Tab-separated table of C-alpha atoms and ligand atoms in Angstrom:
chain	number	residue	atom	x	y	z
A	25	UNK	CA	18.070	2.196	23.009
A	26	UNK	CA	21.024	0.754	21.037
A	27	UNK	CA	17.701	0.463	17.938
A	28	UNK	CA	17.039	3.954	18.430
A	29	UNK	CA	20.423	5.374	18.214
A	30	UNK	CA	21.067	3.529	14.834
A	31	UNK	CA	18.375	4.558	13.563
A	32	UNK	CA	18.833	8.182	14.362
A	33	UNK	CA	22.832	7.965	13.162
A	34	UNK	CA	21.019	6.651	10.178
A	35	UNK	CA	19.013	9.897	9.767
A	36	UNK	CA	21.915	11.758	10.313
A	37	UNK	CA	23.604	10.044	7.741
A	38	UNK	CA	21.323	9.803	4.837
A	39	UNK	CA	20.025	13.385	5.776
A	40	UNK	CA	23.765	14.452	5.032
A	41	UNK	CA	24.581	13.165	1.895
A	42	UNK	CA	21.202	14.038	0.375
A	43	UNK	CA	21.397	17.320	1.473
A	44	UNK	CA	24.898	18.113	0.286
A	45	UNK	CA	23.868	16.027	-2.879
A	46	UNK	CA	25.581	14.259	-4.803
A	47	UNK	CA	26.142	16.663	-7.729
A	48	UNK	CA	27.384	19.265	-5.171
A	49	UNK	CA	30.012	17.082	-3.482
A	50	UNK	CA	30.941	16.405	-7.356
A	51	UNK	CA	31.282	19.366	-8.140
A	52	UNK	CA	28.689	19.382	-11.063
A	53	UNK	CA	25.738	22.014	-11.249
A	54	UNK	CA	22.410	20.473	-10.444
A	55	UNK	CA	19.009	21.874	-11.882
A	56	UNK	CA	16.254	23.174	-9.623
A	57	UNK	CA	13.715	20.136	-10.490
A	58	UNK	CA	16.783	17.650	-9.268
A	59	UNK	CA	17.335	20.168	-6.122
A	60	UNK	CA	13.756	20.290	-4.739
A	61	UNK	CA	13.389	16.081	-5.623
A	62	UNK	CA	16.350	16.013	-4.058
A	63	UNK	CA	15.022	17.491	-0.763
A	64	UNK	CA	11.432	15.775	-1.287
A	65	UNK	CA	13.697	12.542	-0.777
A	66	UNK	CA	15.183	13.784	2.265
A	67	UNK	CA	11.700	14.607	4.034
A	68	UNK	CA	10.727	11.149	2.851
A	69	UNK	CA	13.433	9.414	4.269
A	70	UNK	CA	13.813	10.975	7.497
A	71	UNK	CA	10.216	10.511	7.951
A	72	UNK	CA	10.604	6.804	7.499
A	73	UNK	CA	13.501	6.648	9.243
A	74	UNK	CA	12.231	8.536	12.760
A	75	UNK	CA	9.200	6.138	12.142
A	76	UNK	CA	11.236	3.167	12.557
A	77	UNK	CA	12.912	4.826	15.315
A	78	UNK	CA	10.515	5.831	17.087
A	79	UNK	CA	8.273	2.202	16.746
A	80	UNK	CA	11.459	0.683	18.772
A	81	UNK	CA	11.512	3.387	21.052
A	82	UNK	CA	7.863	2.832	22.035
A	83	UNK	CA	8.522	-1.129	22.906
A	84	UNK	CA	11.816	-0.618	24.515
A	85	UNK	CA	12.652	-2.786	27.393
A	86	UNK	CA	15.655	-0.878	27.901
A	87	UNK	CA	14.533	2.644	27.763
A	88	UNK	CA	11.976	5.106	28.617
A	89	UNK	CA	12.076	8.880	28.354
A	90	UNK	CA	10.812	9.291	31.831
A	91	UNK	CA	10.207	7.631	35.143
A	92	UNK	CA	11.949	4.429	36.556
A	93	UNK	CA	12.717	1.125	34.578
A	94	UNK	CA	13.069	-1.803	35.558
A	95	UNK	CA	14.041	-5.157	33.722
A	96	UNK	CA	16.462	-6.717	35.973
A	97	UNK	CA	17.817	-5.872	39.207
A	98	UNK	CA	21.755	-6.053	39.624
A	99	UNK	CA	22.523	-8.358	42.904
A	100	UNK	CA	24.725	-11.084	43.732
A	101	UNK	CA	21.810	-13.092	45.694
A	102	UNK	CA	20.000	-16.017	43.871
A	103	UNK	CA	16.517	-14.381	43.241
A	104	UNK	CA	14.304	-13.945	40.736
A	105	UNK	CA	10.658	-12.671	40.909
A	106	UNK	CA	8.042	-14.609	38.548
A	107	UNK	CA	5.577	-12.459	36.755
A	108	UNK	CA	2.185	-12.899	34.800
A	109	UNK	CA	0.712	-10.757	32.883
A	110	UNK	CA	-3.116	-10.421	32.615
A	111	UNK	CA	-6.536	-12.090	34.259
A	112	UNK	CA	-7.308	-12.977	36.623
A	113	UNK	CA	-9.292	-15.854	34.246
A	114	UNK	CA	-11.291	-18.567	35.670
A	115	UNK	CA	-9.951	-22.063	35.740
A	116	UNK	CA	-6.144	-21.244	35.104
A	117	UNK	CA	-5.768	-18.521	37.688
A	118	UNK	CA	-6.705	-20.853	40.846
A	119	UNK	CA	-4.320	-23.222	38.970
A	120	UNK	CA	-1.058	-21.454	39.331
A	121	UNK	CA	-2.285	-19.919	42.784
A	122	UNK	CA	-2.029	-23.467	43.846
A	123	UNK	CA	0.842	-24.124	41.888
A	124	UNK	CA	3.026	-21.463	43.522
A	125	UNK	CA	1.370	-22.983	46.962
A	126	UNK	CA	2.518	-26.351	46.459
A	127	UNK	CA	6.347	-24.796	46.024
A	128	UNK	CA	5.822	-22.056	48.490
A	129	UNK	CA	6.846	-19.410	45.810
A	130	UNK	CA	4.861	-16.123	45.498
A	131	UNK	CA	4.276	-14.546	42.393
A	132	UNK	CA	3.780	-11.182	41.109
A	133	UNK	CA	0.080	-10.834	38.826
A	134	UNK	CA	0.027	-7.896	36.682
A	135	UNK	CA	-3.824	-8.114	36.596
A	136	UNK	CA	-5.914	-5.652	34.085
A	137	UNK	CA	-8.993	-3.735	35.714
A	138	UNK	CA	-11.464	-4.774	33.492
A	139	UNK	CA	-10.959	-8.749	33.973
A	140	UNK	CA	-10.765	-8.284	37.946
A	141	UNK	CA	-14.469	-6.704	37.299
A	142	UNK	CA	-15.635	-9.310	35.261
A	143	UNK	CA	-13.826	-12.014	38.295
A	144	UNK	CA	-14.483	-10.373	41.424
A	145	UNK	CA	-14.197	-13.605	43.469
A	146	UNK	CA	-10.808	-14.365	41.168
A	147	UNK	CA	-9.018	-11.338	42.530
A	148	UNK	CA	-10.387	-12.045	45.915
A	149	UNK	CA	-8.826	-15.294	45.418
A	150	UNK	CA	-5.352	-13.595	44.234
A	151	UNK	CA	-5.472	-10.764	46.918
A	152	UNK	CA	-6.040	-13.402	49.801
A	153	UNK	CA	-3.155	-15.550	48.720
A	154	UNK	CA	-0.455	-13.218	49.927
A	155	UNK	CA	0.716	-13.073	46.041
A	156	UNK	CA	1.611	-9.594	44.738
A	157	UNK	CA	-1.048	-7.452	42.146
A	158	UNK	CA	0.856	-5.141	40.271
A	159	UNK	CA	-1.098	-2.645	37.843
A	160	UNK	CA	-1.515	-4.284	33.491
A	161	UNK	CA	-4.168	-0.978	33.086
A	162	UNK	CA	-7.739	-1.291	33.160
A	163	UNK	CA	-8.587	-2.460	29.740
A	164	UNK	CA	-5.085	-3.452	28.208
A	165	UNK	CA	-4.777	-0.864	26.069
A	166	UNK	CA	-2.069	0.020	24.308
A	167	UNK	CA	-0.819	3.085	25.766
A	168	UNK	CA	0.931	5.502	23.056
A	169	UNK	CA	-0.424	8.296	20.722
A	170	UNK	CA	-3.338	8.889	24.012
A	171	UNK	CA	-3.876	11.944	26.034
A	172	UNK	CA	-2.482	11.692	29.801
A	173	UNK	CA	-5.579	11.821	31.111
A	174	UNK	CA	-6.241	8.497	29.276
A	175	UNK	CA	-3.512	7.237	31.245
A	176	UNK	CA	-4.086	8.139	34.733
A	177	UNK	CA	-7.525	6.738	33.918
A	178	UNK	CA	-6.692	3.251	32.678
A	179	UNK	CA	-3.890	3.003	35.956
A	180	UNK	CA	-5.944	4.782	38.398
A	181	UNK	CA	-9.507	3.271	37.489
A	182	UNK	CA	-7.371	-0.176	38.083
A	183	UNK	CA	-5.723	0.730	41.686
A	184	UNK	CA	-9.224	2.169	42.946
A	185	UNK	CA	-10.506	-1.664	41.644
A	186	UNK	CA	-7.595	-3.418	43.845
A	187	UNK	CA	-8.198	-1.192	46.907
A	188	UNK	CA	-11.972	-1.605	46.862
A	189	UNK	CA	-10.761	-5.860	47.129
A	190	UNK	CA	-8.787	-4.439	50.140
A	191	UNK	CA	-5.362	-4.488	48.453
A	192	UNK	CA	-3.494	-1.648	49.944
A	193	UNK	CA	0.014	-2.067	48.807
A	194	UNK	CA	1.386	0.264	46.257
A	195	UNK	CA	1.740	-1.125	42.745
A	196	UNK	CA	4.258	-0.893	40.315
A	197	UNK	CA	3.535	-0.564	36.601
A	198	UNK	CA	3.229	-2.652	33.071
A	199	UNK	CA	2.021	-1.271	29.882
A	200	UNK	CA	0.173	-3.886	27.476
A	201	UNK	CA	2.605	-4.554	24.563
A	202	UNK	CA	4.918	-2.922	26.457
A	203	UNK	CA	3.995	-0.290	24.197
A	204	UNK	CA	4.826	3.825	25.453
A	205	UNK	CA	6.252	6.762	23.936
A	206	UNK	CA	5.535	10.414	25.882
A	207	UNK	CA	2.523	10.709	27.865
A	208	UNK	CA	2.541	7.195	29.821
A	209	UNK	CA	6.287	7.759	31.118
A	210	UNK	CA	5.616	10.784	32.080
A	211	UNK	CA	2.293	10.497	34.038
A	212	UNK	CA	4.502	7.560	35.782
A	213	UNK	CA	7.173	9.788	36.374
A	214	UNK	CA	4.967	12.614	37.856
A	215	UNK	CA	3.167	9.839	40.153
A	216	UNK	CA	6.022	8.264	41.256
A	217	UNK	CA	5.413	4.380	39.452
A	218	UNK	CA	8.227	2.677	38.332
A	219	UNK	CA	7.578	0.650	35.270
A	220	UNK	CA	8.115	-3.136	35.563
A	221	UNK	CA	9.222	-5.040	32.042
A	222	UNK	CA	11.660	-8.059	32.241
A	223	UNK	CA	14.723	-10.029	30.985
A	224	UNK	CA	13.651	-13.404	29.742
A	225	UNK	CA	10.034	-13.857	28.080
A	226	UNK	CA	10.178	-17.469	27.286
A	227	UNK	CA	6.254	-17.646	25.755
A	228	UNK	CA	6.598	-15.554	23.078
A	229	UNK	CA	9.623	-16.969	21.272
A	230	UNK	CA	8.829	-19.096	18.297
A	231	UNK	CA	10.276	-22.310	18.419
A	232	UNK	CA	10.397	-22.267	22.524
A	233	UNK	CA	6.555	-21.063	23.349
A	234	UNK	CA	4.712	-24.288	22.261
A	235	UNK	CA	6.963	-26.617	24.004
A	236	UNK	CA	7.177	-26.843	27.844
A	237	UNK	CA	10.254	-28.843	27.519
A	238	UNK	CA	11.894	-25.266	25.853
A	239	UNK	CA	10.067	-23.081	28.041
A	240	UNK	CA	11.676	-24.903	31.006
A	241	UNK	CA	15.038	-24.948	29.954
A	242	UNK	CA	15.008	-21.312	28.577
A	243	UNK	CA	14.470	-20.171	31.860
A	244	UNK	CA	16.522	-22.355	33.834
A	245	UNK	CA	19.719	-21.724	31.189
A	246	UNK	CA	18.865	-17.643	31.014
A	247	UNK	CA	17.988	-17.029	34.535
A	248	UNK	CA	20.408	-14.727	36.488
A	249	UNK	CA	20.171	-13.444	39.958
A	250	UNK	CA	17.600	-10.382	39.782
A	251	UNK	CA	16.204	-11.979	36.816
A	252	UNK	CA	12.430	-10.926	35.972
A	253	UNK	CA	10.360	-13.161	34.515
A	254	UNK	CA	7.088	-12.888	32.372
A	255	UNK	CA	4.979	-15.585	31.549
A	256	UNK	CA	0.694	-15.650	30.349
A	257	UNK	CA	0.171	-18.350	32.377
A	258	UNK	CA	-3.449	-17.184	32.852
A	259	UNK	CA	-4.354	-16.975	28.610
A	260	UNK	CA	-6.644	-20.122	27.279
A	261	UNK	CA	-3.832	-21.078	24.929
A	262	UNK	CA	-1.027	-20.764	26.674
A	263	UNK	CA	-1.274	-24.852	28.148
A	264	UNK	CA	2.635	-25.195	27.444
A	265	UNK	CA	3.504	-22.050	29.861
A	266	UNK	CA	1.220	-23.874	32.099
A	267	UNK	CA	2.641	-27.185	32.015
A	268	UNK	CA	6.166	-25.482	32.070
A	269	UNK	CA	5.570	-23.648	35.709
A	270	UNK	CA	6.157	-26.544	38.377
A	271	UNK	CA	8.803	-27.658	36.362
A	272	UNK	CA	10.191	-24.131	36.462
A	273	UNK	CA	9.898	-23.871	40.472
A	274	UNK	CA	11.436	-27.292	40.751
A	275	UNK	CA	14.196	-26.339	38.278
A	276	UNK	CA	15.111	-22.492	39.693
A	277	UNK	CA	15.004	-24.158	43.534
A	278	UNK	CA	17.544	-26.614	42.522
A	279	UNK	CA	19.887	-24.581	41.531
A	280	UNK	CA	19.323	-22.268	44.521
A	281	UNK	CA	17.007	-20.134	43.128
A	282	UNK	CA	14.830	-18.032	46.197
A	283	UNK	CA	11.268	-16.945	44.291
A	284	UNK	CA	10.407	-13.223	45.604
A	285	UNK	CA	7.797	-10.435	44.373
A	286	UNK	CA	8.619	-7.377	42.389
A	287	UNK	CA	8.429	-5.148	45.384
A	288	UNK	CA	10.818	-7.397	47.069
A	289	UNK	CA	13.228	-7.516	44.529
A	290	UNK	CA	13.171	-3.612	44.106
A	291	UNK	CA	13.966	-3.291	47.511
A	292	UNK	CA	17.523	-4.979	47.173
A	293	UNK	CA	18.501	-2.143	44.505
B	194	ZN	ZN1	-0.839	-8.004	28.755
């Protein structure tokens, strides 16, 4: 939000002085070929400008023009709900399952529609675990500039696909890319979804994602009570995120960290 409104006081400010112009606020006459470049410039520039604007509007984590957001819940209780986004994929998704097992910590899988076809037995796997599914659209799309229909059909297409496994709980929401500007908020708002993003993303910083060592002890340092996690624990090249996870139960539970799903973190708002 803070990206959007400088860019838009931006606007407002270059859109000012080149439409007074220079020469007016001089006090010099101006000729009409300077006037209309003049203007050309400002069209040009505000373009640009509400370009930029609106390109960190669409990845926000802090804003959305409709329907409920989510990146950290505000309590005093030591919680903090784990996330991973996309799968389920052979190999590395029984992995973590068992992981989380072994610490007695459930998870919350944002799972896209299209994988769960292509690993039916995966998502039984996940569903039958007692781990949370939330809703990463059927075929991970990103979801701005597209009709609303496209929406409802890469969220819905996805739910019907987790209900025919026999998951009945409702899901909450996470666009790919975390990408959004019009139509997805506002299909969420009109159904009711609350979109789920999060405060600390430790494998996709340079310098921290390729090292478990980092990984660990960005999310043990940056954790806060409420704190929403995302990790790609369940991508081929993601071995450090991997490696990182036990270390990241051990490290939370030590300093009296309690690991709870999405929906059971919303609850305590
Ligand atoms: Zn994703």
């Amino acid at each position: 939000m803070a990206d959007y409104a400088l860019s838009l006081s931006l606007i407002a400010l270059a859109a000012g002085l080149l439409g007074l112009g220079w020469n007016r606020i001089a006090g010099r006459p101006e000729s009409r070929f300077r006037a209309v470049g003049r203007v050309l410039l400002v069209v040009v520039v505000s373009i640009l400008l509400v370009g930029v604007a609106t390109y960190h509007l669409s990845k926000s984590r802090s804003f959305q023009f409709a329907g409920e957001l989510v990146q950290r819940v505000e309590t005093n209780e030591k919680v903090v709900a784990l996330t991973f986004d996309d799968g389920p994929t052979p190999g590395y998704t029984e992995e973590v399952l068992q992981t989380l097992a072994e610490h007695g910590a459930r998870a919350t899988f944002y799972l896209t529609g299209r994988e769960c076809e292509e690993n039916p037995e995966l998502l039984d796997v996940v569903v039958a675990s007692g781990n949370e599914l939330g809703n990463h659209t059927y075929s991970h799309r990103r979801l701005y500039f597209v009709p609303e229909k496209t929406v409802a059909a890469e969220v819905e297409q996805t739910d019907a696909i987790f209900r025919a496994a026999g998951y009945e709980a409702p899901t909450t929401f996470r666009m790919p890319g975390c990408k959004r500007l019009l139509t997805t908020p506002l299909y969420l708002d009109r159904t009711g979804r609350t979109t789920v993003v999060w405060d600390l993303e430790p494998d996709s910083i340079a310098g921290i994602a390729d090292n478990a060592d980092a990984i660990v002890e960005y999310v043990g340092d940056g954790v806060r009570p409420g704190s929403i996690v995302l990790m790609h624990v369940m991508y081929e090249g993601r071995q450090p995120t991997r490696d990182a996870l036990p270390r990241i139960l051990d490290r939370l539970s030590a300093q009296g960290y309690r690991f709870v799903t999405v929906s059971e973190l919303l609850a305590m708002q």
